[in-house]
Tab-separated table of C-alpha atoms and ligand atoms in Angstrom:
chain	number	residue	atom	x	y	z
A	990	MET	CA	-46.276	68.329	38.493
A	991	MET	CA	-49.635	67.174	39.758
A	992	LYS	CA	-50.898	63.961	41.290
A	993	ILE	CA	-53.793	62.016	39.800
A	994	LYS	CA	-56.288	63.241	42.396
A	995	GLU	CA	-55.551	66.902	41.646
A	996	VAL	CA	-55.692	66.265	37.911
A	997	ALA	CA	-59.078	64.555	38.217
A	998	THR	CA	-60.465	67.496	40.210
A	999	LYS	CA	-58.999	70.071	37.850
A	1000	LEU	CA	-60.377	68.367	34.719
A	1001	ASN	CA	-63.682	67.495	36.342
A	1002	THR	CA	-63.249	63.779	35.762
A	1003	THR	CA	-62.515	60.670	37.815
A	1004	GLN	CA	-59.220	58.995	38.691
A	1005	ARG	CA	-60.659	55.817	37.211
A	1006	THR	CA	-61.172	57.489	33.831
A	1007	ILE	CA	-57.611	58.780	33.802
A	1008	ARG	CA	-56.267	55.317	34.658
A	1009	PHE	CA	-58.407	53.826	31.894
A	1010	TYR	CA	-56.771	56.096	29.295
A	1011	GLU	CA	-53.398	55.137	30.694
A	1012	GLU	CA	-54.235	51.425	30.322
A	1013	LYS	CA	-55.299	52.079	26.730
A	1014	GLY	CA	-51.901	53.672	26.071
A	1015	LEU	CA	-53.279	57.150	25.391
A	1016	ILE	CA	-51.308	58.812	28.128
A	1017	GLN	CA	-48.131	57.871	30.006
A	1018	PRO	CA	-47.650	59.869	33.224
A	1019	ASP	CA	-44.261	60.006	34.921
A	1020	LYS	CA	-43.893	57.512	37.731
A	1021	GLY	CA	-42.137	58.456	40.984
A	1022	ASP	CA	-40.114	56.077	43.222
A	1023	ASN	CA	-43.174	55.516	45.357
A	1024	ASP	CA	-45.115	54.439	42.251
A	1025	TYR	CA	-47.260	57.591	42.358
A	1026	ARG	CA	-48.262	59.005	38.980
A	1027	TYR	CA	-47.145	62.552	38.197
A	1028	TYR	CA	-48.688	64.722	35.507
A	1029	THR	CA	-47.002	67.621	33.757
A	1030	GLU	CA	-48.757	70.554	32.082
A	1031	GLN	CA	-48.396	68.701	28.776
A	1032	HIS	CA	-50.096	65.596	30.184
A	1033	LEU	CA	-52.957	67.806	31.306
A	1034	TRP	CA	-53.383	69.264	27.818
A	1035	LYS	CA	-53.352	65.804	26.337
A	1036	LEU	CA	-55.903	64.541	28.840
A	1037	GLN	CA	-58.155	67.488	28.195
A	1038	THR	CA	-57.965	66.798	24.455
A	1039	ILE	CA	-58.848	63.143	25.057
A	1040	LEU	CA	-61.816	64.095	27.235
A	1041	SER	CA	-63.052	66.626	24.672
A	1042	LEU	CA	-62.809	64.150	21.801
A	1043	ARG	CA	-64.673	61.554	23.874
A	1044	GLU	CA	-67.331	64.175	24.517
A	1045	VAL	CA	-67.972	64.493	20.761
A	1046	GLY	CA	-68.299	60.729	20.513
A	1047	MET	CA	-64.895	59.539	19.245
A	1048	SER	CA	-63.771	56.048	20.193
A	1049	THR	CA	-60.539	55.605	22.168
A	1050	ALA	CA	-58.988	53.869	19.142
A	1051	GLN	CA	-59.765	56.897	16.949
A	1052	ILE	CA	-58.449	59.249	19.610
A	1053	LYS	CA	-55.198	57.307	19.770
A	1054	LYS	CA	-54.656	57.834	16.033
A	1055	THR	CA	-55.826	61.436	16.244
A	1056	LEU	CA	-53.256	62.314	18.868
A	1057	MET	CA	-50.440	61.386	16.512
A	1058	SER	CA	-50.487	64.595	14.487
A	1059	GLU	CA	-52.336	67.858	14.107
A	1060	GLU	CA	-53.418	66.966	10.594
A	1061	GLU	CA	-55.007	63.815	11.992
A	1062	VAL	CA	-56.999	65.847	14.533
A	1063	GLY	CA	-58.610	67.889	11.757
A	1064	ARG	CA	-59.245	64.797	9.691
A	1065	TYR	CA	-60.896	62.851	12.476
A	1066	LEU	CA	-62.959	65.802	13.682
A	1067	ASN	CA	-64.261	66.223	10.153
A	1068	MET	CA	-65.110	62.524	9.912
A	1069	GLN	CA	-66.720	62.582	13.332
A	1070	ARG	CA	-68.834	65.568	12.339
A	1071	SER	CA	-70.145	63.789	9.256
A	1072	ALA	CA	-70.896	60.649	11.313
A	1073	LEU	CA	-72.816	62.725	13.859
A	1074	TYR	CA	-74.805	64.448	11.114
A	1075	GLU	CA	-75.766	61.014	9.773
A	1076	GLU	CA	-76.903	59.894	13.212
A	1077	TRP	CA	-78.793	63.138	13.740
A	1078	LEU	CA	-80.593	62.775	10.403
A	1079	GLU	CA	-81.438	59.186	11.210
A	1080	ILE	CA	-82.980	60.239	14.507
A	1081	LYS	CA	-84.895	63.028	12.755
A	1082	ASP	CA	-86.262	60.482	10.266
A	1083	MET	CA	-87.314	58.257	13.161
A	1084	ILE	CA	-89.065	61.111	14.944
A	1085	GLY	CA	-90.800	62.067	11.691
A	1086	THR	CA	-92.096	58.509	11.310
A	1087	ILE	CA	-93.293	58.365	14.910
A	1088	ASP	CA	-95.072	61.708	14.401
A	1089	GLN	CA	-96.940	60.254	11.440
A	1090	MET	CA	-97.891	57.142	13.441
A	1091	ILE	CA	-99.155	59.280	16.335
A	1092	GLU	CA	-101.152	61.489	13.979
A	1093	LYS	CA	-102.816	58.494	12.349
A	1094	ASN	CA	-103.477	56.963	15.736
A	1095	GLU	CA	-105.141	60.133	17.008
A	1096	ASP	CA	-107.371	60.145	13.942
A	1097	GLN	CA	-108.210	56.508	14.810
A	1098	GLU	CA	-106.777	55.556	11.459
A	1099	LEU	CA	-103.728	53.660	12.539
A	1100	VAL	CA	-103.902	50.080	11.391
A	1101	LYS	CA	-101.178	47.484	11.537
A	1102	GLU	CA	-100.504	47.843	7.806
A	1103	ASP	CA	-99.754	51.539	8.323
A	1104	ILE	CA	-97.209	50.785	11.000
A	1105	PHE	CA	-95.526	48.252	8.732
A	1106	ALA	CA	-95.571	50.611	5.740
A	1107	LEU	CA	-94.184	53.565	7.690
A	1108	ALA	CA	-91.503	51.418	9.317
A	1109	ASP	CA	-90.588	50.004	5.936
A	1110	GLN	CA	-90.286	53.480	4.439
A	1111	LEU	CA	-87.997	54.438	7.305
A	1112	LYS	CA	-85.873	51.332	6.856
A	1113	THR	CA	-85.408	52.067	3.154
A	1114	LEU	CA	-84.412	55.631	3.949
A	1115	LYS	CA	-81.864	54.487	6.549
A	1116	GLU	CA	-80.394	51.974	4.114
A	1117	LYS	CA	-80.138	54.596	1.380
A	1118	ARG	CA	-78.447	57.134	3.643
A	1119	LYS	CA	-75.879	54.559	4.745
A	1120	GLY	CA	-75.656	52.424	1.645
A	1121	TRP	CA	-74.013	54.672	-0.956
A	1122	GLN	CA	-70.610	53.418	-2.057
A	1123	ASP	CA	-67.960	55.073	-4.167
A	1124	GLN	CA	-67.560	52.627	-7.027
A	1125	TRP	CA	-65.324	55.012	-9.000
A	1126	ASN	CA	-62.591	55.442	-6.351
A	1127	PHE	CA	-62.504	59.246	-6.372
A	1128	ASP	CA	-59.695	59.247	-3.803
A	1129	SER	CA	-57.370	57.842	-6.452
A	1130	GLN	CA	-58.541	60.410	-9.032
A	1131	ALA	CA	-58.035	63.466	-6.829
A	1132	ARG	CA	-54.431	64.412	-7.694
A	1133	GLY	CA	-54.912	64.059	-11.448
A	1134	TYR	CA	-58.481	65.378	-11.604
A	1135	ASP	CA	-57.806	68.912	-12.873
A	1136	GLU	CA	-55.425	67.600	-15.545
A	1137	SER	CA	-57.985	65.026	-16.648
A	1138	LEU	CA	-60.440	67.837	-17.405
A	1139	LYS	CA	-58.181	68.971	-20.232
A	1140	MET	CA	-58.173	65.588	-21.901
A	1141	ASN	CA	-60.908	64.777	-24.345
A	1142	GLY	CA	-62.289	61.285	-24.550
A	1143	TYR	CA	-61.485	59.557	-27.827
A	1144	ARG	CA	-65.049	59.664	-29.152
A	1145	PHE	CA	-66.975	60.994	-26.189
A	1146	ASN	CA	-66.079	64.116	-24.289
A	1147	VAL	CA	-68.118	64.577	-21.112
A	1148	HIS	CA	-66.195	67.759	-20.336
A	1149	GLU	CA	-67.278	69.584	-23.460
A	1150	ASN	CA	-68.751	72.918	-22.234
A	1151	TYR	CA	-67.413	72.263	-18.695
A	1152	GLU	CA	-66.281	75.865	-18.178
A	1153	ASP	CA	-69.470	77.273	-19.771
A	1154	ALA	CA	-71.548	75.173	-17.399
A	1155	LEU	CA	-69.685	76.293	-14.295
A	1156	ALA	CA	-69.888	79.936	-15.396
A	1157	LYS	CA	-73.618	79.616	-16.096
A	1158	ALA	CA	-74.231	78.134	-12.625
A	1159	ILE	CA	-72.522	81.108	-10.972
A	1160	GLU	CA	-74.252	83.601	-13.262
A	1161	SER	CA	-77.624	82.089	-12.283
A	1162	ILE	CA	-76.942	81.839	-8.565
A	1163	ARG	CA	-75.351	85.303	-8.283
A	1164	PRO	CA	-73.691	84.747	-4.901
A	1165	LEU	CA	-73.757	87.829	-2.726
A	1166	LYS	CA	-71.223	89.100	-0.243
A	1167	GLY	CA	-71.685	87.449	3.139
A	1168	GLU	CA	-73.939	84.664	1.865
A	1169	LYS	CA	-73.315	81.046	2.729
A	1170	GLY	CA	-73.177	78.590	-0.155
A	1171	VAL	CA	-72.770	74.828	-0.175
A	1172	ASP	CA	-71.040	73.161	-3.115
A	1173	ILE	CA	-71.879	69.451	-3.102
A	1174	GLY	CA	-69.447	66.969	-4.621
A	1175	THR	CA	-67.022	69.865	-4.686
A	1176	GLY	CA	-64.071	67.736	-5.834
A	1177	THR	CA	-61.079	70.024	-6.227
A	1178	GLY	CA	-63.319	73.065	-5.699
A	1179	ASN	CA	-63.573	74.311	-9.294
A	1180	LEU	CA	-67.162	75.518	-8.954
A	1181	GLY	CA	-67.274	76.469	-5.268
A	1182	SER	CA	-64.135	78.601	-5.549
A	1183	LYS	CA	-65.835	80.851	-8.118
A	1184	CYS	CA	-68.067	82.170	-5.312
A	1185	LEU	CA	-65.139	83.261	-3.125
A	1186	PRO	CA	-64.131	86.434	-5.022
A	1187	LEU	CA	-67.775	87.533	-4.782
A	1188	GLY	CA	-67.498	87.503	-1.005
A	1189	ALA	CA	-69.561	84.394	-0.241
A	1190	HIS	CA	-68.599	81.832	2.383
A	1191	VAL	CA	-68.322	78.417	0.732
A	1192	ILE	CA	-68.776	75.021	2.342
A	1193	GLY	CA	-67.372	72.329	0.041
A	1194	VAL	CA	-68.879	68.916	0.722
A	1195	ASP	CA	-67.429	65.727	-0.702
A	1196	GLN	CA	-67.365	62.046	0.139
A	1197	SER	CA	-63.719	61.753	-0.936
A	1198	GLU	CA	-61.130	62.803	1.612
A	1199	GLU	CA	-58.413	63.068	-1.024
A	1200	MET	CA	-60.541	65.407	-3.150
A	1201	LEU	CA	-61.115	67.562	-0.063
A	1202	LYS	CA	-57.388	67.609	0.636
A	1203	VAL	CA	-56.588	68.851	-2.889
A	1204	CYS	CA	-59.469	71.345	-2.661
A	1205	LYS	CA	-58.100	72.764	0.595
A	1206	GLU	CA	-54.596	73.058	-0.857
A	1207	LYS	CA	-55.941	74.945	-3.888
A	1208	HIS	CA	-58.518	77.029	-2.021
A	1209	PRO	CA	-57.721	77.422	1.682
A	1210	ASP	CA	-60.808	79.626	2.123
A	1211	ILE	CA	-63.246	76.844	1.253
A	1212	ASP	CA	-64.647	75.239	4.393
A	1213	VAL	CA	-64.233	71.581	3.382
A	1214	ARG	CA	-66.482	68.967	4.966
A	1215	ASN	CA	-66.800	65.204	4.687
A	1216	GLY	CA	-70.327	64.305	3.745
A	1217	HIS	CA	-72.516	63.112	0.937
A	1218	PHE	CA	-75.674	63.924	-1.005
A	1219	LEU	CA	-77.974	62.030	1.340
A	1220	ALA	CA	-76.497	63.379	4.582
A	1221	LEU	CA	-75.187	66.903	4.165
A	1222	PRO	CA	-73.095	68.115	7.121
A	1223	VAL	CA	-75.044	71.365	7.338
A	1224	MET	CA	-77.841	72.515	9.653
A	1225	ASP	CA	-81.468	73.012	8.547
A	1226	GLY	CA	-82.020	76.276	6.654
A	1227	GLU	CA	-78.358	77.290	6.902
A	1228	ALA	CA	-77.553	77.778	3.208
A	1229	ASP	CA	-78.397	80.786	1.052
A	1230	PHE	CA	-77.542	78.818	-2.064
A	1231	ILE	CA	-76.404	75.396	-3.236
A	1232	THR	CA	-74.289	74.525	-6.244
A	1233	THR	CA	-73.235	71.168	-7.606
A	1234	SER	CA	-71.464	70.221	-10.815
A	1235	TYR	CA	-70.702	66.822	-12.335
A	1236	ALA	CA	-71.559	65.021	-9.113
A	1237	LEU	CA	-75.259	64.186	-8.924
A	1238	HIS	CA	-74.910	61.546	-11.648
A	1239	HIS	CA	-73.109	59.356	-9.118
A	1240	VAL	CA	-76.318	58.624	-7.243
A	1241	THR	CA	-79.201	56.583	-8.668
A	1242	GLU	CA	-82.389	58.235	-9.928
A	1243	GLN	CA	-84.235	57.169	-6.745
A	1244	GLU	CA	-81.462	58.576	-4.560
A	1245	LYS	CA	-81.579	61.819	-6.526
A	1246	GLU	CA	-85.072	62.514	-5.241
A	1247	LEU	CA	-83.804	62.078	-1.687
A	1248	ALA	CA	-80.796	64.243	-2.514
A	1249	LEU	CA	-83.100	67.079	-3.627
A	1250	ARG	CA	-85.040	66.765	-0.368
A	1251	GLU	CA	-81.775	66.914	1.544
A	1252	MET	CA	-80.834	70.088	-0.369
A	1253	ASP	CA	-84.249	71.500	0.486
A	1254	ARG	CA	-83.621	70.768	4.179
A	1255	ILE	CA	-80.476	72.874	4.370
A	1256	LEU	CA	-81.706	75.728	2.152
A	1257	LYS	CA	-83.186	78.966	3.506
A	1258	PRO	CA	-86.541	80.201	2.218
A	1259	LYS	CA	-85.938	82.010	-1.092
A	1260	GLY	CA	-82.678	80.080	-1.430
A	1261	ARG	CA	-81.281	79.123	-4.858
A	1262	ILE	CA	-79.968	75.854	-6.248
A	1263	ALA	CA	-77.945	75.324	-9.431
A	1264	ILE	CA	-77.280	71.780	-10.610
A	1265	VAL	CA	-75.100	71.368	-13.670
A	1266	ASP	CA	-74.605	67.784	-14.596
A	1267	LEU	CA	-74.643	64.985	-17.092
A	1268	MET	CA	-78.295	64.292	-17.792
A	1269	PHE	CA	-80.859	63.903	-20.529
A	1270	ALA	CA	-83.714	66.326	-21.046
A	1271	ASN	CA	-86.258	63.497	-20.618
A	1272	ALA	CA	-86.757	59.781	-21.279
A	1273	HIS	CA	-87.530	60.395	-24.945
A	1274	ASP	CA	-84.356	62.389	-25.433
A	1275	ARG	CA	-82.330	59.760	-23.600
A	1276	ALA	CA	-83.565	57.141	-26.081
A	1277	ARG	CA	-82.826	59.447	-29.029
A	1278	VAL	CA	-79.257	60.242	-27.936
A	1279	ILE	CA	-78.442	56.626	-27.074
A	1280	LYS	CA	-79.833	55.462	-30.422
A	1281	GLY	CA	-77.561	57.974	-32.133
A	1282	PHE	CA	-74.494	56.548	-30.346
A	1283	GLU	CA	-75.594	53.004	-31.191
A	1284	GLU	CA	-75.921	53.873	-34.837
A	1285	GLU	CA	-72.434	55.419	-34.813
A	1286	GLY	CA	-71.102	52.346	-33.013
A	1287	ASN	CA	-69.794	54.678	-30.322
A	1288	GLN	CA	-69.058	52.107	-27.603
A	1289	GLU	CA	-67.064	54.626	-25.566
A	1290	ALA	CA	-70.136	56.807	-25.146
A	1291	LEU	CA	-72.475	53.889	-24.486
A	1292	TYR	CA	-70.154	52.427	-21.871
A	1293	ALA	CA	-69.715	55.796	-20.108
A	1294	ILE	CA	-73.476	56.376	-19.943
A	1295	GLU	CA	-74.067	52.856	-18.692
A	1296	ASP	CA	-71.422	53.246	-15.973
A	1297	GLU	CA	-73.099	56.229	-14.300
A	1298	PHE	CA	-76.580	57.506	-13.491
A	1299	TYR	CA	-77.302	60.355	-15.891
A	1300	ALA	CA	-80.431	62.072	-14.619
A	1301	ASP	CA	-83.723	62.535	-16.357
A	1302	ARG	CA	-83.958	66.333	-16.199
A	1303	SER	CA	-87.748	66.285	-16.312
A	1304	ASN	CA	-87.782	64.253	-13.061
A	1305	LEU	CA	-85.557	66.799	-11.299
A	1306	VAL	CA	-87.835	69.605	-12.471
A	1307	GLU	CA	-90.941	67.743	-11.302
A	1308	TRP	CA	-89.486	66.950	-7.858
A	1309	PHE	CA	-88.433	70.557	-7.340
A	1310	LYS	CA	-91.913	71.735	-8.347
A	1311	GLN	CA	-93.474	69.306	-5.868
A	1312	LEU	CA	-91.290	70.879	-3.177
A	1313	GLY	CA	-92.660	74.291	-4.162
A	1314	TYR	CA	-89.739	75.627	-6.217
A	1315	THR	CA	-89.734	77.758	-9.339
A	1316	VAL	CA	-87.540	75.989	-11.872
A	1317	HIS	CA	-85.619	76.954	-15.024
A	1318	THR	CA	-83.511	74.729	-17.203
A	1319	HIS	CA	-80.684	75.268	-19.639
A	1320	SER	CA	-79.114	72.912	-22.101
A	1321	PHE	CA	-75.384	73.043	-23.001
A	1322	ASN	CA	-75.405	69.967	-25.214
A	1323	ASP	CA	-77.278	66.660	-25.481
A	1324	ILE	CA	-75.867	65.319	-22.221
A	1325	LEU	CA	-75.036	68.431	-20.193
A	1326	HIS	CA	-77.791	70.543	-18.653
A	1327	MET	CA	-78.490	72.907	-15.811
A	1328	VAL	CA	-81.477	72.847	-13.485
A	1329	TYR	CA	-81.872	76.095	-11.597
A	1330	ALA	CA	-84.422	76.204	-8.769
A	1331	GLU	CA	-85.609	78.926	-6.409
A	1332	LYS	CA	-87.370	78.141	-3.149
B	1389	LIG	C1	-66.457	64.434	-11.414
B	1389	LIG	S1	-66.116	65.119	-9.836
B	1389	LIG	C2	-66.742	66.781	-9.974
B	1389	LIG	C3	-66.013	67.746	-9.093
B	1389	LIG	C4	-66.392	69.226	-9.245
B	1389	LIG	N1	-67.719	69.494	-8.764
B	1389	LIG	C5	-66.231	69.680	-10.656
B	1389	LIG	O1	-67.229	70.062	-11.297
B	1389	LIG	O2	-65.111	69.677	-11.152
B	1389	LIG	C6	-67.322	64.345	-8.832
B	1389	LIG	C7	-67.143	64.596	-7.350
B	1389	LIG	O3	-68.344	64.238	-6.684
B	1389	LIG	C8	-68.015	63.528	-5.522
B	1389	LIG	N2	-69.153	62.638	-5.214
B	1389	LIG	C9	-69.576	61.575	-5.917
B	1389	LIG	N3	-70.651	61.053	-5.321
B	1389	LIG	C10	-70.898	61.779	-4.228
B	1389	LIG	C11	-71.866	61.706	-3.184
B	1389	LIG	N4	-72.806	60.755	-3.166
B	1389	LIG	N5	-71.833	62.638	-2.211
B	1389	LIG	C12	-70.869	63.601	-2.220
B	1389	LIG	N6	-69.928	63.704	-3.158
B	1389	LIG	C13	-69.946	62.812	-4.146
B	1389	LIG	C14	-66.763	62.770	-5.863
B	1389	LIG	O4	-66.048	62.374	-4.721
B	1389	LIG	C15	-66.034	63.792	-6.711
B	1389	LIG	O5	-65.213	64.615	-5.944
């Protein structure tokens, strides 16, 4: 048993901090007759955990919940990591904007309008990074997701060629032993897991905690991370390859351009990206396919297309080219395509 003073010295903190956590109900030391507080080895462990979680920026309320179970610790650490990545990216965006302002200023070109325009650009970017919302409630779909893949829509089957598309993505990427791949919108891990037998390390990113839970149960070797297309929880240049299937059509066309830039940020030079998703080859083809459904009176198809953001493949190709990538495309059917890009 230790007294508060010894504990504070041992944990390199202050008595006041320890008392604060006691007031917040995070720790309950034993009290002696003389009203002194006594701390056991277990109290010390708990305090050290609290201090460590504070160090990575968790609030006391979050820590209180986290301390309830081991599963909660993992969950909150994962959430905290994604929140920190978002903050980090926001700060990077701010620094980038300031750099541009300084550069213009040094060239004596900085006028008020520039400052407004650059600040506005930054504001839009911040709003986009923070603003995405899951309007499809993927958490509630997680448990039944794999089963739902087997069911065909009545008159519109988005999962036609699903397995072909996943196989083609892997065949194009050719993951190598020891490489690090990031599967975005991993869901239950159907695509990412195909890289594991080839010896690659796979980070599965998803915005849905329930999807990540099912993914982890199915594929314990996938490193699951909370995150989303516009703020990937991965360092710059860390990934050898990126895969994503049936996920990108949940962000708008404008957000897709930002998503490609975010992929570019985390990808190593010479890295590879395979996107298989619901999309149209180009605007002309979109009009042709939709007209076909209208003529058939296929409301199911029209509603499904309206409900999501099928990409314009030619835009993806153009954006990748602007970023300096070599791009190939493949078509599985009218609405399912692959864009493969090499940095
Ligand atoms: C239709 S499932 C596809 C899952 C898996 N990739 C597959 O091919 O079976 C779409 C997944 O993308 C995730 N998702 C949707 N929008 C996302 C976003 N903006 N960032 C990250 N994940 C997203 C969803 O949570 C869901 O798990």
